[in-house]
């Protein structure tokens, strides 16, 4: 029996491209797949993999041994076992002293000194600091020497114990001038927070290199004490005009944020630097408008506008039209827009339209956008079309207000692709509101529009793009029908999408590659709907499409670019239940791709084959190909190896995680692969393979625990949460993924980072419609904010999160965050910003 059971796979033997022959010869003669020659690695349990890492590195690396002892000391300290903690730190110090690398030595000594100081072992901490140099920087390379960090930690430990005089004496005794100034800043801040402003100011006058930091600390304490007038008087003593502008800007901002708009205007008027003064006047004007004082707002905004025009390089930008609209001066805004030309005029009009939409004036918003010519606000294809975005926004706002007719009206102004997107969004809103008939009817409208689209364009960057069919649009609509419990309609639309995807609109490699990817997504949705025969038809269609590669590129040499799409086709045959054909196809593809001479293209191809084998569950073939790829990687420059090994691990994890985890565990610098592990976990979550994802996260956490630098560890965890778990790209994270993000977030020590991550997690839950989970995450964020020792930093973070929630239309989250302000004045203004 021939491996390809349907003749339709091979369109016409005479038309087959020469390079395809090598694959078909292998497939049609049914050459057996070679068994793997490498031994199978042992399966990794969560605990065993971590202990193996610790044991291997600890036996050979004093830095890792010292770090392990520091962690042990921290655990003892958390349990109140001071003597044991002190002893562990002493051992860590002795172990670190064995290091020959002075930078690593100083970095560890800085951490040990800080931990000793927290335990009250000040003399030991000072002795360690004195063994350090001022030449070693932190692992992240910024910004002051690690010895300075250690000295600041000692000062802060003294202050935490209430030993202010001792802290000051120690700081003033530091011989290195810059370090001395930095160490004095916490003392100055402490005195100011205690209301001892005279003493704090006097001490700040004894600093030289970091006087600006001292002044900022004093100003923030004035703000914390609600002493804005005294703070203004303090700024009058600052001689440097740039520094004075910075301080007055901060003071003016927090004045209006606490409801002191008159004082804020007065402070802003004192700012020496004119552009900063203009910006603050704008903020004050908008604050007045929120209180209903429209005339006062217009007066201040006009003053700011006139000052802006007087700047040496002044230009009247479109944003000013938006400012006038926000204070209710729509006639002035439109007149200003009409005075502009080209891009600026179009931009001004869509900005005003958004403000009209916020005010519920949808007809005026739509009419104004209609005056903007198509394309003028998208000068380059990779840039967003601001006109389309404005219409999408108007439709979104109208839907939220229950004005579905207005939403459809806005959608119909859009060009075809944008109209499809807007109509789908309206349909989804209907579905969430349990209005199923309206949802289906609106989605039917979107389908009708999508059918009129002949081709779409995908931009990789400004100069690189690819033209494809409308299959992607149809696929998205089919996915919506599935979500709306309309499987028959979904299958019918998928049939249309498959037919469309099999026709090239432009003959190019990229077009073929992208349309094969679309067919792969179609096949997977067919499979989800139980349409096995259609899955096979999709696989055959994709194979035929690859054979339509541009005639100018026909060659007897196997083209590297075809490996990825052909491997995708093999996966489709596997999904269709024809594992034998899939495996034989991959075997032929593997043989043909071995003729690729350039290592990077060959590795890309091998990566696609590894992924396909893994998806099919062909462990031995996957491992054999991966081992060959890893061997090839070793022939490359060191700078290229890590990211390529990471790609191989991600591909190998398309099966189960043990081999990928073993691959990473075998690398000398495992911390480099934390993003790789995060990507693997995110991929598993996207496929609903939660247990595999959790196994990967367990190794990720074990590796981060062994990073001998707090800042690096925090950054690694933070990046994993934000880029791979909460903001993973086009697809929203799953509930399990967000729960995992919360667990990882608990490992982050910085309250600021942890609180902000909880906010991001809450936003992600909101997008999923998980209101209760979102509320819980926001409460975690608020609880974490309260643990921050710096009151000013608390307010700063809360305000940042409120503003971001408003910018993404998460008004319920914004309201909860606004309620987190302890001071009534700040809470009232934050809540006021929620009003349209």
PDB file of N, CA and C in Angstrom, residues 47-94:
ATOM      1  N   UNK A  47      11.135  17.572  41.841  1.00  0.00           N
ATOM      2  CA  UNK A  47      12.127  17.673  42.900  1.00  0.00           C
ATOM      3  C   UNK A  47      13.512  17.248  42.446  1.00  0.00           C
ATOM      4  N   UNK A  48      13.576  16.126  41.671  1.00  0.00           N
ATOM      5  CA  UNK A  48      14.875  15.599  41.292  1.00  0.00           C
ATOM      6  C   UNK A  48      15.643  16.557  40.400  1.00  0.00           C
ATOM      7  N   UNK A  49      14.936  17.197  39.459  1.00  0.00           N
ATOM      8  CA  UNK A  49      15.649  18.091  38.548  1.00  0.00           C
ATOM      9  C   UNK A  49      16.267  19.242  39.304  1.00  0.00           C
ATOM     10  N   UNK A  50      15.552  19.776  40.273  1.00  0.00           N
ATOM     11  CA  UNK A  50      16.077  20.912  41.034  1.00  0.00           C
ATOM     12  C   UNK A  50      17.269  20.515  41.870  1.00  0.00           C
ATOM     13  N   UNK A  51      17.182  19.333  42.542  1.00  0.00           N
ATOM     14  CA  UNK A  51      18.294  18.935  43.391  1.00  0.00           C
ATOM     15  C   UNK A  51      19.522  18.616  42.553  1.00  0.00           C
ATOM     16  N   UNK A  52      19.302  18.087  41.352  1.00  0.00           N
ATOM     17  CA  UNK A  52      20.432  17.795  40.475  1.00  0.00           C
ATOM     18  C   UNK A  52      21.160  19.072  40.096  1.00  0.00           C
ATOM     19  N   UNK A  53      20.375  20.103  39.800  1.00  0.00           N
ATOM     20  CA  UNK A  53      20.991  21.393  39.463  1.00  0.00           C
ATOM     21  C   UNK A  53      21.813  21.887  40.638  1.00  0.00           C
ATOM     22  N   UNK A  54      21.206  21.866  41.815  1.00  0.00           N
ATOM     23  CA  UNK A  54      21.879  22.409  42.997  1.00  0.00           C
ATOM     24  C   UNK A  54      23.149  21.626  43.306  1.00  0.00           C
ATOM     25  N   UNK A  55      23.052  20.277  43.215  1.00  0.00           N
ATOM     26  CA  UNK A  55      24.213  19.468  43.570  1.00  0.00           C
ATOM     27  C   UNK A  55      25.346  19.656  42.567  1.00  0.00           C
ATOM     28  N   UNK A  56      24.998  19.676  41.286  1.00  0.00           N
ATOM     29  CA  UNK A  56      26.038  19.788  40.267  1.00  0.00           C
ATOM     30  C   UNK A  56      26.784  21.098  40.378  1.00  0.00           C
ATOM     31  N   UNK A  57      26.016  22.185  40.498  1.00  0.00           N
ATOM     32  CA  UNK A  57      26.667  23.492  40.519  1.00  0.00           C
ATOM     33  C   UNK A  57      27.328  23.766  41.855  1.00  0.00           C
ATOM     34  N   UNK A  58      26.722  23.299  42.938  1.00  0.00           N
ATOM     35  CA  UNK A  58      27.268  23.604  44.258  1.00  0.00           C
ATOM     36  C   UNK A  58      28.628  22.953  44.465  1.00  0.00           C
ATOM     37  N   UNK A  59      28.816  21.759  43.877  1.00  0.00           N
ATOM     38  CA  UNK A  59      30.079  21.070  44.083  1.00  0.00           C
ATOM     39  C   UNK A  59      31.220  21.735  43.326  1.00  0.00           C
ATOM     40  N   UNK A  60      30.906  22.503  42.280  1.00  0.00           N
ATOM     41  CA  UNK A  60      31.969  23.035  41.436  1.00  0.00           C
ATOM     42  C   UNK A  60      32.076  24.549  41.472  1.00  0.00           C
ATOM     43  N   UNK A  61      31.167  25.215  42.134  1.00  0.00           N
ATOM     44  CA  UNK A  61      31.124  26.669  42.043  1.00  0.00           C
ATOM     45  C   UNK A  61      30.956  27.298  43.415  1.00  0.00           C
ATOM     46  N   UNK A  62      32.004  27.936  43.950  1.00  0.00           N
ATOM     47  CA  UNK A  62      31.883  28.585  45.263  1.00  0.00           C
ATOM     48  C   UNK A  62      30.802  29.657  45.293  1.00  0.00           C
ATOM     49  N   UNK A  63      30.574  30.325  44.160  1.00  0.00           N
ATOM     50  CA  UNK A  63      29.544  31.365  44.122  1.00  0.00           C
ATOM     51  C   UNK A  63      28.172  30.767  44.406  1.00  0.00           C
ATOM     52  N   UNK A  64      27.908  29.598  43.809  1.00  0.00           N
ATOM     53  CA  UNK A  64      26.620  28.947  44.038  1.00  0.00           C
ATOM     54  C   UNK A  64      26.522  28.437  45.467  1.00  0.00           C
ATOM     55  N   UNK A  65      27.628  27.911  45.988  1.00  0.00           N
ATOM     56  CA  UNK A  65      27.626  27.466  47.383  1.00  0.00           C
ATOM     57  C   UNK A  65      27.324  28.634  48.321  1.00  0.00           C
ATOM     58  N   UNK A  66      27.970  29.766  48.062  1.00  0.00           N
ATOM     59  CA  UNK A  66      27.744  30.942  48.910  1.00  0.00           C
ATOM     60  C   UNK A  66      26.295  31.399  48.815  1.00  0.00           C
ATOM     61  N   UNK A  67      25.756  31.380  47.599  1.00  0.00           N
ATOM     62  CA  UNK A  67      24.368  31.812  47.424  1.00  0.00           C
ATOM     63  C   UNK A  67      23.406  30.878  48.161  1.00  0.00           C
ATOM     64  N   UNK A  68      23.677  29.578  48.106  1.00  0.00           N
ATOM     65  CA  UNK A  68      22.831  28.621  48.822  1.00  0.00           C
ATOM     66  C   UNK A  68      22.853  28.900  50.324  1.00  0.00           C
ATOM     67  N   UNK A  69      24.022  29.242  50.844  1.00  0.00           N
ATOM     68  CA  UNK A  69      24.133  29.573  52.270  1.00  0.00           C
ATOM     69  C   UNK A  69      23.381  30.867  52.600  1.00  0.00           C
ATOM     70  N   UNK A  70      23.410  31.837  51.689  1.00  0.00           N
ATOM     71  CA  UNK A  70      22.649  33.078  51.905  1.00  0.00           C
ATOM     72  C   UNK A  70      21.154  32.768  51.977  1.00  0.00           C
ATOM     73  N   UNK A  71      20.689  31.913  51.078  1.00  0.00           N
ATOM     74  CA  UNK A  71      19.269  31.535  51.104  1.00  0.00           C
ATOM     75  C   UNK A  71      18.920  30.818  52.409  1.00  0.00           C
ATOM     76  N   UNK A  72      19.824  29.956  52.851  1.00  0.00           N
ATOM     77  CA  UNK A  72      19.604  29.263  54.124  1.00  0.00           C
ATOM     78  C   UNK A  72      19.504  30.267  55.265  1.00  0.00           C
ATOM     79  N   UNK A  73      20.385  31.255  55.248  1.00  0.00           N
ATOM     80  CA  UNK A  73      20.360  32.291  56.290  1.00  0.00           C
ATOM     81  C   UNK A  73      19.042  33.055  56.273  1.00  0.00           C
ATOM     82  N   UNK A  74      18.549  33.349  55.107  1.00  0.00           N
ATOM     83  CA  UNK A  74      17.282  34.076  55.004  1.00  0.00           C
ATOM     84  C   UNK A  74      16.121  33.261  55.570  1.00  0.00           C
ATOM     85  N   UNK A  75      16.152  31.963  55.322  1.00  0.00           N
ATOM     86  CA  UNK A  75      15.088  31.117  55.880  1.00  0.00           C
ATOM     87  C   UNK A  75      15.167  31.083  57.403  1.00  0.00           C
ATOM     88  N   UNK A  76      16.380  30.979  57.931  1.00  0.00           N
ATOM     89  CA  UNK A  76      16.542  31.022  59.393  1.00  0.00           C
ATOM     90  C   UNK A  76      16.046  32.359  59.946  1.00  0.00           C
ATOM     91  N   UNK A  77      16.402  33.442  59.291  1.00  0.00           N
ATOM     92  CA  UNK A  77      15.993  34.769  59.762  1.00  0.00           C
ATOM     93  C   UNK A  77      14.480  34.911  59.756  1.00  0.00           C
ATOM     94  N   UNK A  78      13.840  34.353  58.726  1.00  0.00           N
ATOM     95  CA  UNK A  78      12.379  34.443  58.640  1.00  0.00           C
ATOM     96  C   UNK A  78      11.708  33.717  59.794  1.00  0.00           C
ATOM     97  N   UNK A  79      12.397  32.693  60.322  1.00  0.00           N
ATOM     98  CA  UNK A  79      11.855  31.941  61.465  1.00  0.00           C
ATOM     99  C   UNK A  79      12.327  32.510  62.799  1.00  0.00           C
ATOM    100  N   UNK A  80      13.072  33.603  62.753  1.00  0.00           N
ATOM    101  CA  UNK A  80      13.558  34.217  63.986  1.00  0.00           C
ATOM    102  C   UNK A  80      14.782  33.551  64.561  1.00  0.00           C
ATOM    103  N   UNK A  81      15.436  32.701  63.788  1.00  0.00           N
ATOM    104  CA  UNK A  81      16.622  31.973  64.257  1.00  0.00           C
ATOM    105  C   UNK A  81      17.879  32.784  63.906  1.00  0.00           C
ATOM    106  N   UNK A  82      18.107  33.824  64.675  1.00  0.00           N
ATOM    107  CA  UNK A  82      19.162  34.787  64.353  1.00  0.00           C
ATOM    108  C   UNK A  82      20.545  34.144  64.407  1.00  0.00           C
ATOM    109  N   UNK A  83      20.808  33.342  65.423  1.00  0.00           N
ATOM    110  CA  UNK A  83      22.136  32.738  65.564  1.00  0.00           C
ATOM    111  C   UNK A  83      22.458  31.840  64.371  1.00  0.00           C
ATOM    112  N   UNK A  84      21.484  31.018  63.963  1.00  0.00           N
ATOM    113  CA  UNK A  84      21.706  30.139  62.815  1.00  0.00           C
ATOM    114  C   UNK A  84      21.886  30.950  61.532  1.00  0.00           C
ATOM    115  N   UNK A  85      21.102  32.013  61.407  1.00  0.00           N
ATOM    116  CA  UNK A  85      21.226  32.864  60.220  1.00  0.00           C
ATOM    117  C   UNK A  85      22.605  33.513  60.161  1.00  0.00           C
ATOM    118  N   UNK A  86      23.058  33.994  61.304  1.00  0.00           N
ATOM    119  CA  UNK A  86      24.374  34.645  61.355  1.00  0.00           C
ATOM    120  C   UNK A  86      25.482  33.664  61.005  1.00  0.00           C
ATOM    121  N   UNK A  87      25.369  32.444  61.516  1.00  0.00           N
ATOM    122  CA  UNK A  87      26.379  31.426  61.234  1.00  0.00           C
ATOM    123  C   UNK A  87      26.393  31.070  59.744  1.00  0.00           C
ATOM    124  N   UNK A  88      25.208  30.935  59.137  1.00  0.00           N
ATOM    125  CA  UNK A  88      25.144  30.620  57.706  1.00  0.00           C
ATOM    126  C   UNK A  88      25.768  31.739  56.876  1.00  0.00           C
ATOM    127  N   UNK A  89      25.542  32.970  57.285  1.00  0.00           N
ATOM    128  CA  UNK A  89      26.128  34.103  56.565  1.00  0.00           C
ATOM    129  C   UNK A  89      27.648  34.133  56.712  1.00  0.00           C
ATOM    130  N   UNK A  90      28.128  33.751  57.897  1.00  0.00           N
ATOM    131  CA  UNK A  90      29.579  33.702  58.103  1.00  0.00           C
ATOM    132  C   UNK A  90      30.200  32.646  57.185  1.00  0.00           C
ATOM    133  N   UNK A  91      29.530  31.490  57.064  1.00  0.00           N
ATOM    134  CA  UNK A  91      30.011  30.446  56.154  1.00  0.00           C
ATOM    135  C   UNK A  91      29.960  30.926  54.702  1.00  0.00           C
ATOM    136  N   UNK A  92      28.901  31.670  54.369  1.00  0.00           N
ATOM    137  CA  UNK A  92      28.790  32.211  53.011  1.00  0.00           C
ATOM    138  C   UNK A  92      29.939  33.159  52.711  1.00  0.00           C
ATOM    139  N   UNK A  93      30.300  33.965  53.708  1.00  0.00           N
ATOM    140  CA  UNK A  93      31.413  34.903  53.536  1.00  0.00           C
ATOM    141  C   UNK A  93      32.717  34.147  53.295  1.00  0.00           C
ATOM    142  N   UNK A  94      32.956  33.107  54.081  1.00  0.00           N
ATOM    143  CA  UNK A  94      34.183  32.333  53.920  1.00  0.00           C
ATOM    144  C   UNK A  94      34.226  31.644  52.553  1.00  0.00           C
TER     145      UNK A  94
END
